[in-house]
PDB file of C-alpha atoms in Angstrom:
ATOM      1  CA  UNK A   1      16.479 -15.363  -4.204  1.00 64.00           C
ATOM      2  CA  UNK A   2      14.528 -17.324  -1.204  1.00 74.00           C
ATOM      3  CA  UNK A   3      17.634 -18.112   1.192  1.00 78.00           C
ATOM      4  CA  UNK A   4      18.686 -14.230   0.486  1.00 80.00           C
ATOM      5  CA  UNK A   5      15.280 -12.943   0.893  1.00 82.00           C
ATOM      6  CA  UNK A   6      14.931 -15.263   4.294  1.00 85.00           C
ATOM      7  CA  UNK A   7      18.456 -13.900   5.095  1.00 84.00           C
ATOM      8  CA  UNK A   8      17.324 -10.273   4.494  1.00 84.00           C
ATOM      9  CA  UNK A   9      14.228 -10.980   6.683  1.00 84.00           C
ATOM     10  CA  UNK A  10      16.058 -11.955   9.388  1.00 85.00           C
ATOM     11  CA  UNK A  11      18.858  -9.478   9.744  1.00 85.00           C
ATOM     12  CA  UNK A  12      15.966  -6.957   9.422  1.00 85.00           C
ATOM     13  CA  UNK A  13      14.103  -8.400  12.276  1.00 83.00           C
ATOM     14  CA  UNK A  14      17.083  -8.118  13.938  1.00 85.00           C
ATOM     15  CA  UNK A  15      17.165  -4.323  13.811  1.00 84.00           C
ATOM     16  CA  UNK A  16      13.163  -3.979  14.143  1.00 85.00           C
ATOM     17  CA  UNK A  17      12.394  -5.593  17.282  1.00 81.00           C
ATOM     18  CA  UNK A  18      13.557  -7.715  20.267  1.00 81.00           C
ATOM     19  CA  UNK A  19      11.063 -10.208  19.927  1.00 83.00           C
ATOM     20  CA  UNK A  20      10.172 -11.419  16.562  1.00 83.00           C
ATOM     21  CA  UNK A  21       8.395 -14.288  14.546  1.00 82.00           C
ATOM     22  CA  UNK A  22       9.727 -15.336  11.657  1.00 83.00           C
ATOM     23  CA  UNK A  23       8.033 -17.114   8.874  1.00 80.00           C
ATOM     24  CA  UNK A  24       7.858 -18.210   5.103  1.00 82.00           C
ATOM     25  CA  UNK A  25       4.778 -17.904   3.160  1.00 82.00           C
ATOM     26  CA  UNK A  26       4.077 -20.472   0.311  1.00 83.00           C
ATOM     27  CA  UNK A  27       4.205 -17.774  -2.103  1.00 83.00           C
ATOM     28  CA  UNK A  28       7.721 -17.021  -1.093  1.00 82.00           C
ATOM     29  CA  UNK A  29       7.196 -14.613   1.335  1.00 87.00           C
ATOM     30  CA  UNK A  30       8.954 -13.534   3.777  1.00 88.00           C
ATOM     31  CA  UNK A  31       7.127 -12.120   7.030  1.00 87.00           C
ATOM     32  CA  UNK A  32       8.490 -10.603  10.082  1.00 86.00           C
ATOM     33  CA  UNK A  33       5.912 -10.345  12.848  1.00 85.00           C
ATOM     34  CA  UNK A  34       5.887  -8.342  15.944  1.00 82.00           C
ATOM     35  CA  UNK A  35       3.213  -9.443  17.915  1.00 77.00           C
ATOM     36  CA  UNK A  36       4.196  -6.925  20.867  1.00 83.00           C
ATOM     37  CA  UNK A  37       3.644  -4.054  18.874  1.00 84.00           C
ATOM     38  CA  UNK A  38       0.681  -5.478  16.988  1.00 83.00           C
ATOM     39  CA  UNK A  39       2.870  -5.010  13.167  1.00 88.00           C
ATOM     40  CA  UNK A  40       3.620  -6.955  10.389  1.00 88.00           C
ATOM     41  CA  UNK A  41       6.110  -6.357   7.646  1.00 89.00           C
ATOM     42  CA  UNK A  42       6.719  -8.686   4.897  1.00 88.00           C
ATOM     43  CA  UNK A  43       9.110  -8.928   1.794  1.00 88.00           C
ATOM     44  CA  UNK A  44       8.371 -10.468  -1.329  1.00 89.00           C
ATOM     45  CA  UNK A  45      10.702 -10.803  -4.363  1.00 85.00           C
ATOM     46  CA  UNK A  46       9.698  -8.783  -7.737  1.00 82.00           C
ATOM     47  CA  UNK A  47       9.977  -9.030 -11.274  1.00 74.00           C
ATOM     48  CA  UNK A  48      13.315  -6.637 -11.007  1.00 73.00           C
ATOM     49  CA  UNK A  49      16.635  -7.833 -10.125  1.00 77.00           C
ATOM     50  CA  UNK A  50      17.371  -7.617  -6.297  1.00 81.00           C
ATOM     51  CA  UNK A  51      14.432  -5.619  -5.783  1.00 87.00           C
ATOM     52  CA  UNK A  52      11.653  -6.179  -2.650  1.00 88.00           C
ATOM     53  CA  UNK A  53       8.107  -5.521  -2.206  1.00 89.00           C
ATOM     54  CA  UNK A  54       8.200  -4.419   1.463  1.00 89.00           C
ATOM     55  CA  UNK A  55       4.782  -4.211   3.326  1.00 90.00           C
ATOM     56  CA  UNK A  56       3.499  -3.112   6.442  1.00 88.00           C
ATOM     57  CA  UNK A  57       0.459  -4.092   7.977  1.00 87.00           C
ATOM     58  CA  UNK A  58      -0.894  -4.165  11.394  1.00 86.00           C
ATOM     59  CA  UNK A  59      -2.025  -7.867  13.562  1.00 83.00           C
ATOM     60  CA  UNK A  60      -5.829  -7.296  14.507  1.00 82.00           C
ATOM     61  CA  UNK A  61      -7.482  -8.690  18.167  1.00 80.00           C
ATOM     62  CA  UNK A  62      -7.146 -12.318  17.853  1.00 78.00           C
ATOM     63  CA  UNK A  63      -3.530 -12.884  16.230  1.00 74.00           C
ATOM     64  CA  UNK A  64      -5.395 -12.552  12.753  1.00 76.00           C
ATOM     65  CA  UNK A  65      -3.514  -9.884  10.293  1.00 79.00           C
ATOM     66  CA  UNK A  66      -5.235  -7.364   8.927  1.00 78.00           C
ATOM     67  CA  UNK A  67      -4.321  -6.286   4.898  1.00 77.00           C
ATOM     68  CA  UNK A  68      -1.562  -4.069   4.054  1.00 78.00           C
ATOM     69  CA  UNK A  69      -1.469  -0.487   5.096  1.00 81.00           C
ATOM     70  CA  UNK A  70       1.467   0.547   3.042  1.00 86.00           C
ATOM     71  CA  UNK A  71       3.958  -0.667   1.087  1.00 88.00           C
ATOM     72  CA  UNK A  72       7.220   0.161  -1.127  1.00 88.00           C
ATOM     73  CA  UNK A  73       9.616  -1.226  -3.292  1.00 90.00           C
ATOM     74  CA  UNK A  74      13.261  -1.275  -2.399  1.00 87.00           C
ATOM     75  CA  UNK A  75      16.314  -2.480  -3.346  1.00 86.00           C
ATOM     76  CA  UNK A  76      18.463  -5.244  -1.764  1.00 84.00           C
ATOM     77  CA  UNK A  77      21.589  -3.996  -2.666  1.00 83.00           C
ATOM     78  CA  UNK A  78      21.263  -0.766  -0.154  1.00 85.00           C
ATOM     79  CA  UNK A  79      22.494  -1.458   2.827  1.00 83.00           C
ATOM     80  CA  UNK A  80      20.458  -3.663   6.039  1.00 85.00           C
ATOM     81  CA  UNK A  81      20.256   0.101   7.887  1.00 86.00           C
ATOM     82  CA  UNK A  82      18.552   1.742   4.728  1.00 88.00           C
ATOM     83  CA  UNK A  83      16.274  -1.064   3.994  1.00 87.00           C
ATOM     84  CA  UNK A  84      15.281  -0.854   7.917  1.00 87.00           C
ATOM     85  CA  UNK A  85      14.745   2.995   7.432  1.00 89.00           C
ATOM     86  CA  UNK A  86      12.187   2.253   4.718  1.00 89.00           C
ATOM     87  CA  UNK A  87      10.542  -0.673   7.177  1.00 88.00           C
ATOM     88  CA  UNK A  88      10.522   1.787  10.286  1.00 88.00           C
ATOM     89  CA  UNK A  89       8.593   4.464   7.949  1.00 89.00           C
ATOM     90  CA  UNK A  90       6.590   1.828   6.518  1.00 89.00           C
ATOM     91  CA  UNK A  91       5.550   1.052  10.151  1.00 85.00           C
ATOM     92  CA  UNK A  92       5.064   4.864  11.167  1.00 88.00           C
ATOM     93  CA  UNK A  93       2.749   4.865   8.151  1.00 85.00           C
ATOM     94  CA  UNK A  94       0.979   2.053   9.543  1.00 81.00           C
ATOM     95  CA  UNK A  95       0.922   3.154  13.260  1.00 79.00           C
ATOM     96  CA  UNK A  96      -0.359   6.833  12.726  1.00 75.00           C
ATOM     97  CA  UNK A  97      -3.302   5.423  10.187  1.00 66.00           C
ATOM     98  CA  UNK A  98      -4.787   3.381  13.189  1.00 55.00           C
ATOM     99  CA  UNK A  99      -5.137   5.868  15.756  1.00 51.00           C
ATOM    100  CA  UNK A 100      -8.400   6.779  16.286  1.00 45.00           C
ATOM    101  CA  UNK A 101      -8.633  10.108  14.734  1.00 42.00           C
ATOM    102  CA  UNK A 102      -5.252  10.090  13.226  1.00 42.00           C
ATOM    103  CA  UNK A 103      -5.174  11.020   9.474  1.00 44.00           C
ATOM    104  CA  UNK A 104      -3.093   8.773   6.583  1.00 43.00           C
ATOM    105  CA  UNK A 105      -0.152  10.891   6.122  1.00 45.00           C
ATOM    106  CA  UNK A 106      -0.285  12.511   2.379  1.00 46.00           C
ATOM    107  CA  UNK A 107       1.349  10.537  -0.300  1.00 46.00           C
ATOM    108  CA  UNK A 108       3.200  12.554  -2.474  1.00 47.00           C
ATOM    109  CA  UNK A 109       4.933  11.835  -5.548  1.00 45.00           C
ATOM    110  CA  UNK A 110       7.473   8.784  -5.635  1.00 44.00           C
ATOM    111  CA  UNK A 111      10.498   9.052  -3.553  1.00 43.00           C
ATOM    112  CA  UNK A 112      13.776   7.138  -4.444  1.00 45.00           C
ATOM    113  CA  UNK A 113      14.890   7.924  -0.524  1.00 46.00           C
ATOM    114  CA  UNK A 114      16.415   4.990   0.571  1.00 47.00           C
ATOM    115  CA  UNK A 115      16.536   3.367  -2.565  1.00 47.00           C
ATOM    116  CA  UNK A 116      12.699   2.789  -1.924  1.00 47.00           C
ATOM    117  CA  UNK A 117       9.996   3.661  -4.575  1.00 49.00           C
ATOM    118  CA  UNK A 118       6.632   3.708  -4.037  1.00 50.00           C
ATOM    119  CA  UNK A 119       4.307   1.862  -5.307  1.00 51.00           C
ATOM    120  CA  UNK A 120       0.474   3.304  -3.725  1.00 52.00           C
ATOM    121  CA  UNK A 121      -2.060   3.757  -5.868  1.00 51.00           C
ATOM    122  CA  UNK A 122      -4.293   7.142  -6.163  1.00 53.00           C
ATOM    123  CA  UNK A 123      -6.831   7.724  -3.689  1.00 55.00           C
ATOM    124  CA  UNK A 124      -9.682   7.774  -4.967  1.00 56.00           C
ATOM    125  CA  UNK A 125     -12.885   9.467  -3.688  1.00 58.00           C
ATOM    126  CA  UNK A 126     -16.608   8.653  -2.659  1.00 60.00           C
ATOM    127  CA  UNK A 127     -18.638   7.611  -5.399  1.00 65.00           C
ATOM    128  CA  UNK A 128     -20.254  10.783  -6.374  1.00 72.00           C
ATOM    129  CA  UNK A 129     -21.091  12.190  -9.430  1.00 75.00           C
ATOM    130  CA  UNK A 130     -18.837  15.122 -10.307  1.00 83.00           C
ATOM    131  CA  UNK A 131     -19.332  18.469 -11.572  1.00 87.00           C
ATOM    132  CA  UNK A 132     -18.092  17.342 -15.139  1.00 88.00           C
ATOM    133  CA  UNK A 133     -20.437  14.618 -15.524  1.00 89.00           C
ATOM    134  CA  UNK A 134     -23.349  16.814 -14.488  1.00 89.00           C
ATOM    135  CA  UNK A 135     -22.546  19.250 -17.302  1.00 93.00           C
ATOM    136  CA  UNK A 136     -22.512  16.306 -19.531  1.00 93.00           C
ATOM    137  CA  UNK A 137     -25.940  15.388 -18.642  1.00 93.00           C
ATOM    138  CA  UNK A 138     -27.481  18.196 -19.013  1.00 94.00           C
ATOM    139  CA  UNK A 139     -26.200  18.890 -22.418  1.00 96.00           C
ATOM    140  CA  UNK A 140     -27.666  15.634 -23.771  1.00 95.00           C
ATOM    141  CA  UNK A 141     -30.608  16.559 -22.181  1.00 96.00           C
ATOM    142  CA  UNK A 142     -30.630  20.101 -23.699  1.00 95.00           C
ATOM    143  CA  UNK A 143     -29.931  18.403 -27.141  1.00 94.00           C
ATOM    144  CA  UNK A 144     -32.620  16.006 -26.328  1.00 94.00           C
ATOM    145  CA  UNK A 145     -35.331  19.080 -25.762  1.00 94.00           C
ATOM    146  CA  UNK A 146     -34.522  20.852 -29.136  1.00 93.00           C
ATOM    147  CA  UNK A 147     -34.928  17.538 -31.131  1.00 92.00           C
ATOM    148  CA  UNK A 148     -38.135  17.228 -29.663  1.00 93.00           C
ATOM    149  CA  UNK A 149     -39.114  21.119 -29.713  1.00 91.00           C
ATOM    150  CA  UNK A 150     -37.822  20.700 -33.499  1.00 89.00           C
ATOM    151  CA  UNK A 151     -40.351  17.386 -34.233  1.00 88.00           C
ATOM    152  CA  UNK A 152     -43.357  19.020 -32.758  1.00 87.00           C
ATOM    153  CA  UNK A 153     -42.887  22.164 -34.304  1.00 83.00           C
ATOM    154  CA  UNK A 154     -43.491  20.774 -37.499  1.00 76.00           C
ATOM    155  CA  UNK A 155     -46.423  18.730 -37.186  1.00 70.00           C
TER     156      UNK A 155
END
């Protein structure tokens, strides 16, 4: 699964960009790096038969790389031009979350375009405490109030 990921990799470089770095991770890893355009992708093997994690991150001021921005699951079997399609949105999804003002574009669903599949997890908002949990409070404390109406009453 290494030579063929490292194979993959480099075919898919290839198609990416003009100038690339190429490199293999300890983990088994396979990253293609586009200093240029300030992106990283990388492919790592799965549990599942010819399938790929692909990622997509972006290199920060410094050559340092920041953490992943997005990321799917594909399969090897699709052709080099698919599994590029899924890297070039991958990167879009990267490029348009760094912009200064530019909103994440909404992730909806799971789509088996591409033979990709997602694999993001939900957003999940501020720590606040919702309307649900105030409702719960209150009811304890409302509970709590006729216990103690009900105690004093009968002394």
């Amino acid at each position: 699964m290494s030579a063929q990921l490292r194979e993959t990799a480099g075919e898919l470089a290839e198609l990416l960009w003009r100038e690339h770095t190429l490199y293999r991770e300890r983990s088994g890893t396979v990253v293609i790096r586009g200093s240029h355009v300030e992106r990283w992708i990388s492919l790592s093997p799965t549990g599942g038969k010819d399938q790929v994690l692909i990622r997509a991150g972006r290199i920060l001021d410094g050559g340092t790389t920041a953490p992943a921005r997005s990321e799917a699951v594909a399969s090897l079997a699709v052709g080099r031009g698919e599994l590029a399609a899924v890297c070039r949105r991958l990167l879009a999804e990267t490029a348009a979350g760094s912009a200064p003002g530019a909103a994440r574009p909404p992730k909806s669903g799971r789509s088996q375009k591409a033979g990709a599949r997602r694999t993001g997890r939900p957003a999940r908002g501020g720590r606040h405490t919702g309307l649900t949990s105030w409702l719960v409070i209150l009811a304890v404390l409302g509970f709590v109030a006729l216990y103690v109406r009900g105690v004093t009453a009968g002394l």
